[in-house]
PDB file of C-alpha atoms in Angstrom:
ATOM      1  CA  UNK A   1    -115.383-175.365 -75.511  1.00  0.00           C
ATOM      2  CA  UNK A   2    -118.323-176.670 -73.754  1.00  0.00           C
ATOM      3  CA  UNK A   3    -119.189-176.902 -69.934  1.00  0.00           C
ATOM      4  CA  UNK A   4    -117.850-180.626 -69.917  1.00  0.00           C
ATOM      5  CA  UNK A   5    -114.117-179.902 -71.794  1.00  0.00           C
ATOM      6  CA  UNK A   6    -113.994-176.471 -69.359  1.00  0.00           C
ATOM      7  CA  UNK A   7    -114.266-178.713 -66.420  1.00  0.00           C
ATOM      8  CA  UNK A   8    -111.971-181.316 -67.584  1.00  0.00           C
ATOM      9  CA  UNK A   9    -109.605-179.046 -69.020  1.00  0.00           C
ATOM     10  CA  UNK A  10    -109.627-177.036 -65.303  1.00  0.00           C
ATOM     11  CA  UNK A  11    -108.980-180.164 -63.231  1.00  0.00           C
ATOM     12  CA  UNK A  12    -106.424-181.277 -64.769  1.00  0.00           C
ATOM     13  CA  UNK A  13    -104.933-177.514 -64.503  1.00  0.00           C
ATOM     14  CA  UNK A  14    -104.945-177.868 -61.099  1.00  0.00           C
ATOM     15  CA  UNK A  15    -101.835-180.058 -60.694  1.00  0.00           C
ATOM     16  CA  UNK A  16     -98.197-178.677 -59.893  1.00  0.00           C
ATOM     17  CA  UNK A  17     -96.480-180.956 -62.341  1.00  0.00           C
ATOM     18  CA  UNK A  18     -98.944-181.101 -64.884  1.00  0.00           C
ATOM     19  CA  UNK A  19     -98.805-177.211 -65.223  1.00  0.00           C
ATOM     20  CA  UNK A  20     -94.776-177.631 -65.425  1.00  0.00           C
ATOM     21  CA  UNK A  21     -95.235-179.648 -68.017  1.00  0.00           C
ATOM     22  CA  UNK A  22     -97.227-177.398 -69.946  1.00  0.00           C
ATOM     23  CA  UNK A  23     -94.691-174.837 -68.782  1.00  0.00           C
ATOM     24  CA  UNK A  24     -92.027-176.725 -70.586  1.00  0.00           C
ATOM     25  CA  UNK A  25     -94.107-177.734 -73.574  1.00  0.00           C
ATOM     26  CA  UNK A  26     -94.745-173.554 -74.484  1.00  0.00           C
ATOM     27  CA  UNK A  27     -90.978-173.525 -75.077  1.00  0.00           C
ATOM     28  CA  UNK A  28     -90.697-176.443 -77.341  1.00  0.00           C
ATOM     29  CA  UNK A  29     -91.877-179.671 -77.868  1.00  0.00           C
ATOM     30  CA  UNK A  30     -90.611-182.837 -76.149  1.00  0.00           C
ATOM     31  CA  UNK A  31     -90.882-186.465 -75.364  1.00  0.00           C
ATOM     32  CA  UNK A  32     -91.573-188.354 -71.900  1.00  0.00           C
ATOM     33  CA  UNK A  33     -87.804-188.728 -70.869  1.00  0.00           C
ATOM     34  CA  UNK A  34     -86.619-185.036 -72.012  1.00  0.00           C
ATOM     35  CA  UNK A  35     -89.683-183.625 -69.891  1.00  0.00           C
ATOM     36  CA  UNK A  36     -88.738-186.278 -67.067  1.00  0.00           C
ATOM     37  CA  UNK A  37     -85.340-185.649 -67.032  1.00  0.00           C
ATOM     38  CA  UNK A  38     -86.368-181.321 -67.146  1.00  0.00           C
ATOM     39  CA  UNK A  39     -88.824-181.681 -64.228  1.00  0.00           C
ATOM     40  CA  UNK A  40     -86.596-184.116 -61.982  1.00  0.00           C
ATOM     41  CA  UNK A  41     -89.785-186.474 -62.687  1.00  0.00           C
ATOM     42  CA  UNK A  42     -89.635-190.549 -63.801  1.00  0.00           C
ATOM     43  CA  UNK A  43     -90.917-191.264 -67.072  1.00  0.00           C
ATOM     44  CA  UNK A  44     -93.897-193.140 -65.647  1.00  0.00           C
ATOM     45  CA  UNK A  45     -95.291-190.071 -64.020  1.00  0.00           C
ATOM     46  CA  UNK A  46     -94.399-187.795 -66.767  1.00  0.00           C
ATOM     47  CA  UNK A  47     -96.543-190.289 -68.883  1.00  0.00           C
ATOM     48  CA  UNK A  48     -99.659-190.482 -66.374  1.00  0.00           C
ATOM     49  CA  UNK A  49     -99.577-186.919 -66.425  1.00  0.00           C
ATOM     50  CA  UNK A  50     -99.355-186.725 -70.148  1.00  0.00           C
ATOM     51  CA  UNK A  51    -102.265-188.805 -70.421  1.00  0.00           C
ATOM     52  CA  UNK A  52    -104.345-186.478 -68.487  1.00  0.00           C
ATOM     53  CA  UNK A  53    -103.371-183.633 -70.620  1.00  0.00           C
ATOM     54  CA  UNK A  54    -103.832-185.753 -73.786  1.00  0.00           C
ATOM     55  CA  UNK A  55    -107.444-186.426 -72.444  1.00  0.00           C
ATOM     56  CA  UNK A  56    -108.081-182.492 -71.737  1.00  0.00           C
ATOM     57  CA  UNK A  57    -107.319-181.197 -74.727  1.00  0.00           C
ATOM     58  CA  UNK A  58    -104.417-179.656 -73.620  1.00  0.00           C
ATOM     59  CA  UNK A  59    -101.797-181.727 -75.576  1.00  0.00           C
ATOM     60  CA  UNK A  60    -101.011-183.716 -78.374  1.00  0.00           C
ATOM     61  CA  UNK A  61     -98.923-185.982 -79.832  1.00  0.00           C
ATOM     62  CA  UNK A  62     -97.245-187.208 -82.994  1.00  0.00           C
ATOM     63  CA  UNK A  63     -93.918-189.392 -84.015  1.00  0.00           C
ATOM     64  CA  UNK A  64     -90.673-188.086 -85.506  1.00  0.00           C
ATOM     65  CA  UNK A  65     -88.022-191.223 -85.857  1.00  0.00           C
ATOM     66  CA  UNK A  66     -88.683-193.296 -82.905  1.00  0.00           C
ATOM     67  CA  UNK A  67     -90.356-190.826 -80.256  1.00  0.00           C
ATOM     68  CA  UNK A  68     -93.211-189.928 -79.550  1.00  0.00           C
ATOM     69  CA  UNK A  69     -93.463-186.058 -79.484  1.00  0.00           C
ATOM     70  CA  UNK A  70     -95.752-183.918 -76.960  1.00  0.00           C
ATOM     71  CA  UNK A  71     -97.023-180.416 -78.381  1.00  0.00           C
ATOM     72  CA  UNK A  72     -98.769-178.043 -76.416  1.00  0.00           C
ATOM     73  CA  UNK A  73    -102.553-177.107 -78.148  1.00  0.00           C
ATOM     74  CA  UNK A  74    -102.270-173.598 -77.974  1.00  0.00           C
ATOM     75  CA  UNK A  75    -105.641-173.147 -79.125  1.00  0.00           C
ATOM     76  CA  UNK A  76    -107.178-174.723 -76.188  1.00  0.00           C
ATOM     77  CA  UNK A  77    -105.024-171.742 -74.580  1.00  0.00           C
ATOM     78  CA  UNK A  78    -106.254-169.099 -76.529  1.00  0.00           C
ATOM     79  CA  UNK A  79    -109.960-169.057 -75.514  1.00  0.00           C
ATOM     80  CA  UNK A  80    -110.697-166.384 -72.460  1.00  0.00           C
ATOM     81  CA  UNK A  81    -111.982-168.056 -69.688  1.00  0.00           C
ATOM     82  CA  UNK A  82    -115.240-165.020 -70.022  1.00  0.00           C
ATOM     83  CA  UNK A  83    -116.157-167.012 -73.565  1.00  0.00           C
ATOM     84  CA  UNK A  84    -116.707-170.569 -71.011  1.00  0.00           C
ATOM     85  CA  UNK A  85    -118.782-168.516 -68.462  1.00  0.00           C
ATOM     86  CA  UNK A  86    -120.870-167.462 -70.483  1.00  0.00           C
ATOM     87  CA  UNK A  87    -121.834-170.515 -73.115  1.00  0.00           C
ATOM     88  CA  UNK A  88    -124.720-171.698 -72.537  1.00  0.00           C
ATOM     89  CA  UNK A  89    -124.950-174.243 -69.452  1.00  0.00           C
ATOM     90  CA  UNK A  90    -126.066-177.641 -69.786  1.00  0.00           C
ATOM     91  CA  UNK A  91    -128.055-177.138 -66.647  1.00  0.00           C
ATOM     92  CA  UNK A  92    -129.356-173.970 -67.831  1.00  0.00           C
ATOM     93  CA  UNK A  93    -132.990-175.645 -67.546  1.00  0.00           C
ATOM     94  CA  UNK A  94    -132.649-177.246 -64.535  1.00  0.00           C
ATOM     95  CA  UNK A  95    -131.901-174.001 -62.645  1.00  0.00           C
ATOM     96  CA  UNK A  96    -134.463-172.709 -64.456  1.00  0.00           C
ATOM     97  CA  UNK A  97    -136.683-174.516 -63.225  1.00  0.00           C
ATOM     98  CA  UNK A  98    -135.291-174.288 -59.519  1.00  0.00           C
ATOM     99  CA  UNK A  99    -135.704-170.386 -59.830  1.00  0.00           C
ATOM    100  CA  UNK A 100    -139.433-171.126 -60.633  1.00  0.00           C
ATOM    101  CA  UNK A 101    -140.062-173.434 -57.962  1.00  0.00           C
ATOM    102  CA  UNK A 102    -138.376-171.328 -55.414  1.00  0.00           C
ATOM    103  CA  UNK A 103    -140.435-167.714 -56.624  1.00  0.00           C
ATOM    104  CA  UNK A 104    -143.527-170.040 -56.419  1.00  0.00           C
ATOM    105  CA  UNK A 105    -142.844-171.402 -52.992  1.00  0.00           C
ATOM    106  CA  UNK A 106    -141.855-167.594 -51.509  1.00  0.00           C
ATOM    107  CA  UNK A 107    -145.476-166.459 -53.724  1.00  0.00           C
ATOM    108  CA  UNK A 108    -147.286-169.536 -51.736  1.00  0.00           C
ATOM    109  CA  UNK A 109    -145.324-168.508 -48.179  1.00  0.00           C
ATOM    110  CA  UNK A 110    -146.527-164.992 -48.570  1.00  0.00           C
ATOM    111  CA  UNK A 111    -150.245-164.651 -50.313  1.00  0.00           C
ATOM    112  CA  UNK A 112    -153.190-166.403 -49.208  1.00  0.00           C
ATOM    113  CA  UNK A 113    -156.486-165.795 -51.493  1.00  0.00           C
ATOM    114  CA  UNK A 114    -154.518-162.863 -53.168  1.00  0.00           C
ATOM    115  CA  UNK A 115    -153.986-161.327 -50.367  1.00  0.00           C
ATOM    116  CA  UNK A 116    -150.393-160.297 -49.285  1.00  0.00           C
ATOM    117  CA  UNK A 117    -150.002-161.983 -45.593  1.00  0.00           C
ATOM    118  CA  UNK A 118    -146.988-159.689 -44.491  1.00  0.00           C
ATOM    119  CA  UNK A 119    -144.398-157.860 -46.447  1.00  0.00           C
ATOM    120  CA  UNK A 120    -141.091-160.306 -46.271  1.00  0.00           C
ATOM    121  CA  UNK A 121    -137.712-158.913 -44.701  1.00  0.00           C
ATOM    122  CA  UNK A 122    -135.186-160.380 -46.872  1.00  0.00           C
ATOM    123  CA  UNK A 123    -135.142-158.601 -49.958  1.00  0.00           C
ATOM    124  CA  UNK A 124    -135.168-161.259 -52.698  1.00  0.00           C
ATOM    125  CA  UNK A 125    -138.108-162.784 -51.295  1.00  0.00           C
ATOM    126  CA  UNK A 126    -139.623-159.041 -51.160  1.00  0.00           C
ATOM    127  CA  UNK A 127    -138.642-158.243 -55.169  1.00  0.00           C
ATOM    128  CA  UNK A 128    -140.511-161.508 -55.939  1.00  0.00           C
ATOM    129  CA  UNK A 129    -143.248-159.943 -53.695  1.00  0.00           C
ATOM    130  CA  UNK A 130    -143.081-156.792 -55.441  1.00  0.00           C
ATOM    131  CA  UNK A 131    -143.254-158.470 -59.055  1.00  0.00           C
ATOM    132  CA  UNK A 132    -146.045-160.357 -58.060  1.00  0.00           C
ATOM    133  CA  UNK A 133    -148.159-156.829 -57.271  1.00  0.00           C
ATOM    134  CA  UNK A 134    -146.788-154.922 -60.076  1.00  0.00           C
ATOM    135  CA  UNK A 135    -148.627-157.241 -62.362  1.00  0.00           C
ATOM    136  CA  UNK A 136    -151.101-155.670 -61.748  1.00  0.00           C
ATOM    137  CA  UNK A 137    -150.453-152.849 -63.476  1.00  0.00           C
ATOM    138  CA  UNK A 138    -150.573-152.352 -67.041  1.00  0.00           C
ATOM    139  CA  UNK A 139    -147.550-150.845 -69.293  1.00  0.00           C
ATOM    140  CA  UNK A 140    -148.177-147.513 -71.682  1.00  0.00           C
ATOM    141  CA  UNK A 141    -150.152-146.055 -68.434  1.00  0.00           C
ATOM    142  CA  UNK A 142    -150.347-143.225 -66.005  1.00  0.00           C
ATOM    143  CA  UNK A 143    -151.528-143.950 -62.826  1.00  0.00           C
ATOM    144  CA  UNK A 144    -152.099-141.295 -60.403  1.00  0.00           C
ATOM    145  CA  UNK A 145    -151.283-141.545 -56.476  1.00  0.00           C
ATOM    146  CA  UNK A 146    -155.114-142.637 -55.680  1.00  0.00           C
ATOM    147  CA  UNK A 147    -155.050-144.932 -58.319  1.00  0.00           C
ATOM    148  CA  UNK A 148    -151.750-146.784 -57.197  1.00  0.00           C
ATOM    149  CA  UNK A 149    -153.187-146.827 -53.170  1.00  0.00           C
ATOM    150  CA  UNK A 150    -156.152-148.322 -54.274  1.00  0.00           C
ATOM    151  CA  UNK A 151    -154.237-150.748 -56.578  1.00  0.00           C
ATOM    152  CA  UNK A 152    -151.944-152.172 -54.347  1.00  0.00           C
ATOM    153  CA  UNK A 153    -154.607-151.702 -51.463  1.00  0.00           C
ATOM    154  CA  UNK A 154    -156.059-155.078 -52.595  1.00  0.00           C
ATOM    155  CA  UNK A 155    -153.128-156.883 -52.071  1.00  0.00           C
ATOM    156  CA  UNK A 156    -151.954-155.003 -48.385  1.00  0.00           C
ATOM    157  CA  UNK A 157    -153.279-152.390 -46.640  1.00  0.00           C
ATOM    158  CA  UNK A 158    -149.487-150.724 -46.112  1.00  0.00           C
ATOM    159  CA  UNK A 159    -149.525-149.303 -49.888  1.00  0.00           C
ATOM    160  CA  UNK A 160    -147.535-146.740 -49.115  1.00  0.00           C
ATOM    161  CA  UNK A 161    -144.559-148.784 -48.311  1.00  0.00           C
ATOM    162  CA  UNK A 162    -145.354-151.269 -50.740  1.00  0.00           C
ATOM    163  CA  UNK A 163    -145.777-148.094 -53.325  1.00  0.00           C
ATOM    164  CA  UNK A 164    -142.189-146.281 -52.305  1.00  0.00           C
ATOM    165  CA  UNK A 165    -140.498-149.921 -52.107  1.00  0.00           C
ATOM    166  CA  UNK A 166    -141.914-150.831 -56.133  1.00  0.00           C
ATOM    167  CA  UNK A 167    -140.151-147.756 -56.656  1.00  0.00           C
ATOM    168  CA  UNK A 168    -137.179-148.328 -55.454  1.00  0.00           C
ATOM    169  CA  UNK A 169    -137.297-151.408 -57.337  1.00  0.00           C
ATOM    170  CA  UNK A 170    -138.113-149.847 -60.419  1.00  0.00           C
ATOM    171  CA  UNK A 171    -140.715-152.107 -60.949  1.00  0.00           C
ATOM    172  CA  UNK A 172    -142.778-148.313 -60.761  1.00  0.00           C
ATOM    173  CA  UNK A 173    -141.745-144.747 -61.617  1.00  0.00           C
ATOM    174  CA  UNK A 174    -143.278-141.598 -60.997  1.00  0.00           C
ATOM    175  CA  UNK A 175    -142.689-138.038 -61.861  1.00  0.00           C
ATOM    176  CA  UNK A 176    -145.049-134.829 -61.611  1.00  0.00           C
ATOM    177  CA  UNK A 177    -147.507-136.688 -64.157  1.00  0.00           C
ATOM    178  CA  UNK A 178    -147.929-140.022 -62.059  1.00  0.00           C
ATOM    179  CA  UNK A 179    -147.133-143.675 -61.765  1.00  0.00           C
ATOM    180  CA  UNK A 180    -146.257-145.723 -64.480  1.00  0.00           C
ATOM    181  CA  UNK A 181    -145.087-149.691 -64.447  1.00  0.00           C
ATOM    182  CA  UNK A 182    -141.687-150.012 -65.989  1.00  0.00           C
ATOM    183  CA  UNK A 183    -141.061-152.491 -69.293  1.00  0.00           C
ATOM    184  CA  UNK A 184    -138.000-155.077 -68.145  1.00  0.00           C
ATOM    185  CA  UNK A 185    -134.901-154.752 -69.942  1.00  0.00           C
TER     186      UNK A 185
END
């Protein structure tokens, strides 16, 4: 099911009689005046709302004699709502793409000449920060303490908060041996 058919299908969820209809359709199939007649509902309405459900996915239809017959599509039912979260977004790109402008603009706000201006408060804009400095490290290396300072010096002269905050970030790690950048996940 993709993003569009998840939000259609959700919509029309979100109706009292529309889920009573579904309600009744589990149990057995039906035509318009049987579900009217069930749900204390005229056959015009039951038919509107049929329609939307038709539309969603949610039901379908098919003749035996001279009715027309409303089924519930159980399969629509059986997909876990975690399988639509997490197919792949049609606007994937477009946040994307708002992530990078939004990590540039915080890089712009807070460097001038490659030079950290001040250490940001709010912490997303200081991980961005942080990323930004720990490129300059290299991965498959041991840095010592001197090495780090000096490092990070060129960006700020406050390394040492800068150094225990890339830590905490584990963007850096250290033991008895030294510094080392740490590979993403």
């Amino acid at each position: 099911m993709n993003e569009a058919e998840a939000v259609r299908l959700f919509k029309c969820l979100s109706d009292k009689s529309r889920l009573q209809i579904l309600k009744s359709l589990a149990i057995e199939d039906m035509y318009v005046e049987r579900l009217a007649e069930r749900l204390n509902l005229t056959a015009p309405t039951v038919s509107f709302h049929l329609k939307k459900l038709a539309d969603a996915g949610a039901v379908t239809c098919y003749k035996s004699q001279y009715y027309t017959m409303y089924a519930l599509n159980r399969s629509v039912f059986e997909i876990r709502i975690l399988d639509i979260l997490q197919e792949a977004s049609d606007e994937a790109d477009i946040q994307q793409q708002r992530d990078e402008e939004y990590r540039q603009k915080v890089i712009d706000a807070f460097f001038a000449y490659g030079k950290l201006k001040s250490i940001p408060a709010q912490q997303k804009k200081k991980r961005i920060v942080l990323e930004v400095i720990a490129r300059a490290f290299t991965y498959d290396r041991i840095y010592s303490e001197q090495e780090v300072n000096l490092i990070i010096a060129d960006f700020h002269d406050d390394f040492c908060t800068i150094r225990r905050d890339m830590v905490g970030e584990h963007l850096l790690a250290r033991d008895a041996g030294g510094y080392w950048h740490v590979k993403p996940e």
